[in-house]
Coordinates of C-alpha atoms and ligand atoms in Angstrom, one line a residue:
M28 CA 0.3 -0.1 0.4
E29 CA 1.0 3.2 -0.8
I30 CA 1.8 5.9 1.8
P31 CA -0.5 9.3 1.0
S32 CA 1.6 11.6 0.1
K33 CA 0.2 14.4 3.4
V34 CA 2.1 11.5 5.5
L35 CA 5.4 11.9 3.0
E36 CA 4.7 15.6 3.3
I37 CA 4.8 16.5 7.1
A38 CA 8.0 12.9 7.3
E39 CA 10.0 15.4 4.8
G40 CA 9.0 18.6 6.5
I41 CA 10.1 17.4 10.1
K42 CA 13.6 16.0 8.2
T43 CA 13.7 19.3 6.3
M44 CA 12.9 21.4 9.6
R45 CA 10.7 23.3 8.5
I46 CA 8.4 21.3 11.3
R47 CA 10.7 22.5 14.3
G48 CA 10.6 22.1 18.0
A49 CA 9.7 19.1 19.8
G50 CA 6.5 19.6 20.7
K51 CA 5.6 20.4 17.2
I52 CA 7.5 17.5 15.5
A53 CA 5.5 15.6 18.3
R54 CA 2.0 17.1 16.7
A55 CA 3.4 16.7 13.0
A56 CA 3.8 12.8 13.9
A57 CA 0.8 12.5 16.0
E58 CA -0.9 14.0 12.8
A59 CA 0.5 11.9 10.2
L60 CA -0.2 8.5 11.5
K61 CA -4.3 10.3 12.0
I62 CA -3.6 11.1 8.0
A63 CA -2.4 7.7 7.3
A64 CA -5.3 6.0 9.0
E65 CA -7.7 7.6 7.4
N66 CA -6.5 7.4 4.2
Y67 CA -5.8 4.0 4.3
K68 CA -7.0 2.2 1.3
G69 CA -6.4 -2.1 1.6
S70 CA -8.4 -4.5 2.1
N71 CA -10.9 -5.1 5.6
D72 CA -7.8 -7.8 7.1
P73 CA -7.0 -6.3 10.5
E74 CA -3.6 -8.0 10.2
E75 CA -2.7 -5.6 6.9
F76 CA -3.8 -2.4 8.8
R77 CA -2.2 -3.2 12.0
K78 CA 1.4 -3.7 9.6
Y79 CA 0.5 -0.4 7.4
M80 CA 0.4 1.8 10.5
S81 CA 3.7 0.0 11.4
R82 CA 5.9 1.2 8.2
I83 CA 3.8 4.6 8.8
A84 CA 5.3 4.8 13.0
N85 CA 8.9 3.1 11.6
L86 CA 9.2 6.4 8.6
V87 CA 7.9 8.9 10.9
I88 CA 10.1 8.0 14.1
S89 CA 13.0 8.0 11.4
T90 CA 12.8 11.8 10.6
R91 CA 14.9 13.0 13.3
P92 CA 17.1 11.4 16.0
T93 CA 17.0 13.3 19.0
A94 CA 13.4 14.5 20.2
V95 CA 11.9 11.7 22.0
S96 CA 8.4 13.4 22.0
L97 CA 8.7 12.2 18.7
P98 CA 8.4 8.8 19.6
N99 CA 6.7 9.2 22.7
A100 CA 3.9 10.7 20.2
V101 CA 4.2 7.9 18.0
I102 CA 4.5 4.9 21.0
Y103 CA 1.4 6.7 22.3
V104 CA -0.8 6.2 19.1
M105 CA 0.5 3.0 18.4
Y106 CA -0.2 1.3 21.8
N107 CA -3.2 2.1 21.4
L108 CA -3.5 0.8 18.2
S109 CA -1.9 -2.2 20.4
R110 CA -5.1 -2.7 22.6
A111 CA -7.7 -2.3 20.4
S112 CA -9.5 -5.2 19.1
G113 CA -11.8 -5.1 15.8
N114 CA -12.2 -4.8 12.5
V115 CA -10.4 -2.1 10.4
E116 CA -12.7 0.4 10.7
E117 CA -12.1 -0.3 14.8
L118 CA -8.6 0.0 14.5
R119 CA -8.9 3.4 12.5
E120 CA -10.9 5.1 15.1
A121 CA -9.1 4.1 17.6
V122 CA -5.7 5.6 16.2
V123 CA -7.7 8.6 14.8
N124 CA -8.6 9.2 18.7
A125 CA -5.6 8.4 20.0
A126 CA -3.7 11.5 17.8
E127 CA -6.1 13.9 18.3
K128 CA -5.8 12.9 22.1
F129 CA -2.3 13.6 22.0
I130 CA -2.1 16.2 20.2
E131 CA -5.2 18.2 22.0
E132 CA -3.1 16.8 25.2
S133 CA -0.1 18.4 23.9
L134 CA -1.3 21.9 23.5
N135 CA -3.1 21.9 26.8
A136 CA 0.1 21.6 28.5
I137 CA 1.9 24.2 26.9
K138 CA -0.7 26.8 28.4
K139 CA -0.3 25.2 32.1
I140 CA 3.1 25.1 31.8
G141 CA 3.0 29.1 31.0
E142 CA 0.7 29.5 33.6
I143 CA 2.4 27.3 36.5
G144 CA 6.3 28.8 34.5
A145 CA 5.1 32.3 35.3
R146 CA 4.4 31.8 38.7
R147 CA 8.2 31.0 39.1
I148 CA 9.0 34.4 37.0
K149 CA 10.4 37.0 39.9
D150 CA 9.1 40.5 39.5
N151 CA 10.9 42.8 37.1
A152 CA 13.0 39.8 35.7
V153 CA 15.1 40.1 33.2
V154 CA 15.0 36.5 31.1
L155 CA 17.6 34.9 29.1
T156 CA 16.1 31.9 26.5
H157 CA 17.7 30.5 23.8
C158 CA 17.1 28.9 20.4
H159 CA 13.2 28.9 19.8
S160 CA 10.7 26.7 22.5
T161 CA 6.5 27.1 22.5
A162 CA 6.8 25.9 26.2
A163 CA 9.5 28.3 27.1
A164 CA 7.8 31.2 25.0
S165 CA 4.5 30.0 26.9
V166 CA 5.9 31.1 30.4
I167 CA 7.7 34.4 28.9
I168 CA 4.8 35.3 27.3
T169 CA 2.6 34.5 30.6
A170 CA 4.7 36.3 33.1
Y171 CA 5.3 39.1 30.7
K172 CA 0.8 39.5 30.6
M173 CA 1.4 39.2 34.1
G174 CA 3.5 42.3 33.8
K175 CA 7.2 40.4 35.4
I176 CA 8.9 41.2 32.5
V177 CA 10.9 43.8 31.3
K178 CA 13.1 42.4 29.1
V179 CA 14.1 39.0 27.2
Y180 CA 17.4 38.8 25.8
S181 CA 17.7 36.0 22.7
T182 CA 20.2 34.2 21.7
E183 CA 20.8 33.6 17.3
T184 CA 20.8 30.2 17.9
R185 CA 23.3 29.6 14.8
P186 CA 23.3 28.0 12.7
F187 CA 19.6 28.0 11.9
Y188 CA 18.5 30.4 13.4
Q189 CA 15.7 30.0 16.0
G190 CA 16.1 33.2 17.8
R191 CA 14.5 34.8 14.8
I192 CA 11.5 32.6 15.6
T193 CA 11.7 33.3 19.1
Y194 CA 11.9 37.2 18.4
K195 CA 9.0 37.0 16.4
H196 CA 6.7 34.7 18.8
L197 CA 7.4 36.9 21.9
S198 CA 7.4 40.6 19.8
E199 CA 3.8 39.3 18.6
H200 CA 2.7 39.2 22.0
G201 CA 4.0 42.7 22.4
V202 CA 7.1 41.3 25.1
P203 CA 10.4 43.7 24.2
V204 CA 13.2 41.5 22.9
I205 CA 16.8 42.2 22.8
Q206 CA 18.4 39.1 19.8
I207 CA 22.6 38.6 21.1
P208 CA 24.4 36.1 19.2
D209 CA 25.3 33.3 21.2
S210 CA 29.0 34.2 22.0
A211 CA 27.7 37.4 24.1
V212 CA 25.7 34.9 26.1
R213 CA 28.7 34.4 29.1
Y214 CA 29.0 39.0 28.8
I215 CA 25.3 39.7 29.0
M216 CA 25.0 37.3 32.0
N217 CA 25.5 39.4 35.1
E218 CA 22.2 41.7 33.8
V219 CA 20.1 38.2 33.4
D220 CA 17.6 37.0 36.1
Q221 CA 16.6 34.3 35.3
V222 CA 17.2 31.5 32.3
V223 CA 14.6 29.8 30.4
V224 CA 14.6 27.0 27.5
G225 CA 13.1 24.2 26.5
A226 CA 13.9 20.6 26.3
D227 CA 13.7 18.2 23.2
T228 CA 14.6 15.1 25.9
I229 CA 14.8 14.9 29.9
A230 CA 16.5 11.9 30.7
S231 CA 16.3 9.8 33.9
N232 CA 18.4 11.4 35.8
G233 CA 17.9 14.6 34.9
A234 CA 19.7 16.1 32.2
V235 CA 18.4 18.4 30.0
V236 CA 18.7 17.7 26.3
N237 CA 18.2 20.9 24.0
K238 CA 19.7 23.2 21.7
I239 CA 23.2 23.2 21.0
G240 CA 24.7 26.0 23.4
T241 CA 21.7 25.1 26.0
S242 CA 25.1 23.2 27.7
Q243 CA 27.0 26.9 27.7
V244 CA 24.2 29.5 28.4
A245 CA 24.1 27.0 31.6
L246 CA 27.2 27.2 32.2
A247 CA 27.4 30.5 32.3
A248 CA 24.3 31.1 34.4
H249 CA 25.8 29.3 36.7
E250 CA 28.3 30.9 37.0
A251 CA 26.8 34.2 37.8
R252 CA 24.3 32.3 40.0
V253 CA 21.3 32.9 37.6
R254 CA 18.6 30.1 38.0
V255 CA 18.1 27.6 35.0
F256 CA 14.4 27.0 34.6
V257 CA 13.7 24.2 32.0
A258 CA 10.1 24.1 30.1
A259 CA 9.3 20.6 29.3
E260 CA 6.5 18.8 28.7
T261 CA 6.0 15.5 30.9
Y262 CA 5.9 13.7 27.1
K263 CA 9.7 15.2 27.0
F264 CA 11.1 13.2 29.1
S265 CA 12.8 9.7 28.2
P266 CA 11.9 6.1 29.1
A267 CA 14.4 4.2 27.5
T268 CA 17.0 6.3 29.7
L269 CA 15.4 4.4 32.6
I270 CA 17.4 1.2 30.9
G271 CA 20.9 3.8 30.5
E272 CA 20.0 4.0 26.7
L273 CA 22.1 7.5 25.9
V274 CA 20.1 10.0 24.1
P275 CA 21.5 10.3 20.4
I276 CA 22.6 13.7 19.4
E277 CA 21.9 14.8 15.7
Y278 CA 24.7 16.0 13.5
R279 CA 23.5 18.2 10.9
S280 CA 24.7 18.7 7.3
P281 CA 28.1 21.7 7.2
T282 CA 26.3 23.2 4.9
E283 CA 23.7 24.8 7.7
I284 CA 26.7 26.3 9.1
V285 CA 29.0 27.0 5.1
P286 CA 28.0 26.8 2.4
Q287 CA 28.7 24.2 0.2
E288 CA 31.4 26.4 -2.1
W289 CA 33.5 27.3 0.6
I290 CA 33.6 23.2 1.5
D291 CA 34.2 22.3 -1.9
K292 CA 36.9 24.7 -1.8
H293 CA 38.4 23.8 1.8
R294 CA 39.0 20.2 1.5
N295 CA 41.1 19.5 4.1
V296 CA 38.7 22.0 6.8
E297 CA 36.1 19.3 8.4
V298 CA 33.0 21.0 9.6
L299 CA 30.7 19.9 12.5
N300 CA 26.9 20.4 13.0
P301 CA 25.7 18.7 16.3
A302 CA 22.5 20.1 16.6
F303 CA 21.8 19.3 19.7
D304 CA 23.7 19.6 23.8
V305 CA 23.3 17.7 27.0
T306 CA 23.2 20.0 30.1
P307 CA 23.9 18.0 33.6
P308 CA 21.0 18.3 36.1
E309 CA 23.2 20.2 38.8
Y310 CA 23.0 23.3 35.8
I311 CA 19.5 23.1 36.1
D312 CA 17.1 24.5 39.6
A313 CA 14.1 23.1 38.5
I314 CA 12.1 21.7 35.2
I315 CA 8.8 23.5 34.3
T316 CA 5.9 20.6 33.0
E317 CA 2.0 20.2 32.9
Q318 CA 1.9 18.3 36.3
G319 CA 4.2 21.0 38.7
V320 CA 7.5 22.1 39.1
I321 CA 10.4 19.5 39.7
P322 CA 14.2 19.4 40.7
P323 CA 15.7 17.7 38.0
Q324 CA 16.5 14.6 40.1
S325 CA 12.4 13.5 40.4
A326 CA 12.6 13.2 36.5
I327 CA 12.2 9.9 37.2
L328 CA 9.3 9.8 38.9
V329 CA 8.1 11.5 35.8
L330 CA 9.3 8.4 33.7
L331 CA 7.9 5.8 36.1
E332 CA 4.4 7.5 36.2
R333 CA 4.0 8.3 33.1
F334 CA 5.6 5.4 31.4
G335 CA 5.3 3.1 33.9
W336 CA 3.5 0.6 31.2
A337 CA 6.2 0.7 28.7
L338 CA 9.2 -0.6 30.5
E339 CA 8.6 -4.1 30.4
K340 CA 8.1 -3.7 26.7
I341 CA 11.3 -1.5 26.5
K342 CA 13.1 -4.2 28.9
Q343 CA 11.9 -7.2 26.3
G344 CA 13.9 -5.3 22.8
G345 CA 11.1 -2.5 22.1
L346 CA 7.8 -1.2 21.5
Ligands
RUB202 C1 14.6 23.2 19.1 C2 14.5 23.0 19.9 C3 13.8 24.0 21.1 C4 12.8 22.3 21.4 C5 12.0 22.5 22.1 O1 15.5 22.7 18.1 O2 16.1 23.3 20.8 O3 14.5 24.5 22.5 O4 12.6 21.2 20.6 O5 10.7 23.7 21.6 P1 14.9 22.5 16.1 P2 9.4 23.1 22.6 O6 14.7 23.8 15.8 O7 16.3 21.5 16.3 O8 14.1 21.4 16.4 O9 8.9 23.8 23.4 O10 8.7 24.0 21.2 O11 8.8 21.6 22.1

């Protein structure tokens, strides 16, 4: 059975970063599964439908490696499919319902994180953020509307310049934003009261994987005794890290850093483009989730509560 073109479009969009940011990727993945189920045109054999959905699930998961929100979204929908029984129509409905529920809960989580996180922002705060995170922006915008934020420093976030998305997003809500180059973070840190960033993946020990440069921001904040908050939905926590799996770090094309002509001219120079880094829990003051604020060391509790059901399957070799 052919894969619907709309599903291929979403997969390509995630790969090329037209769709980017861990939460958006997760919702797009759920949407892709929903579209695939709705457009299934195979036989009435439920087994064929399940196989088809597994193919789609694998395709979607393979698009980007680091943000665990992507496999978590897919696992959520596929788990619901695995528990459903009946004919193709009933299975299709199980997929559509699960995908819609994931998307709805994800959007609600971002709103809730904004409300919970804003309470942690000081009055007259100068905030620094890195990359573009919808969850971090939700905290910042909510706090700004409560009259708590004076200004926000937003890093450019080279090489992909997600800082420009942050600038646009925050400005649209009236937040005064100042763009700074990534290299100015340590210099500017003595003016900053709080750092708020997002997360792609949170490991069971509370380490946070986020856009490359986040660990440097956290290091500079630590040195200046500035508190670091990570805004993240609970589907950014990685169940596989409970059994010692490492989080794969994506390396993207060097052409995001220098043009191909430059690479051709400088054949003896290697250009590396790691897209994410790991901030150890010691450099993070708190993680703001939709269920409340936790110290990074409590990540394991969130994981056991939210993904306890998945553990047995992971131990047996995957979901
Ligand atoms: C985006 C990034 C964001 C997190 C959280 O990286 O690192 O900080 O994904 O974002 P990329 P959100 O641009 O490479 O996808 O809070 O929107 O999920």
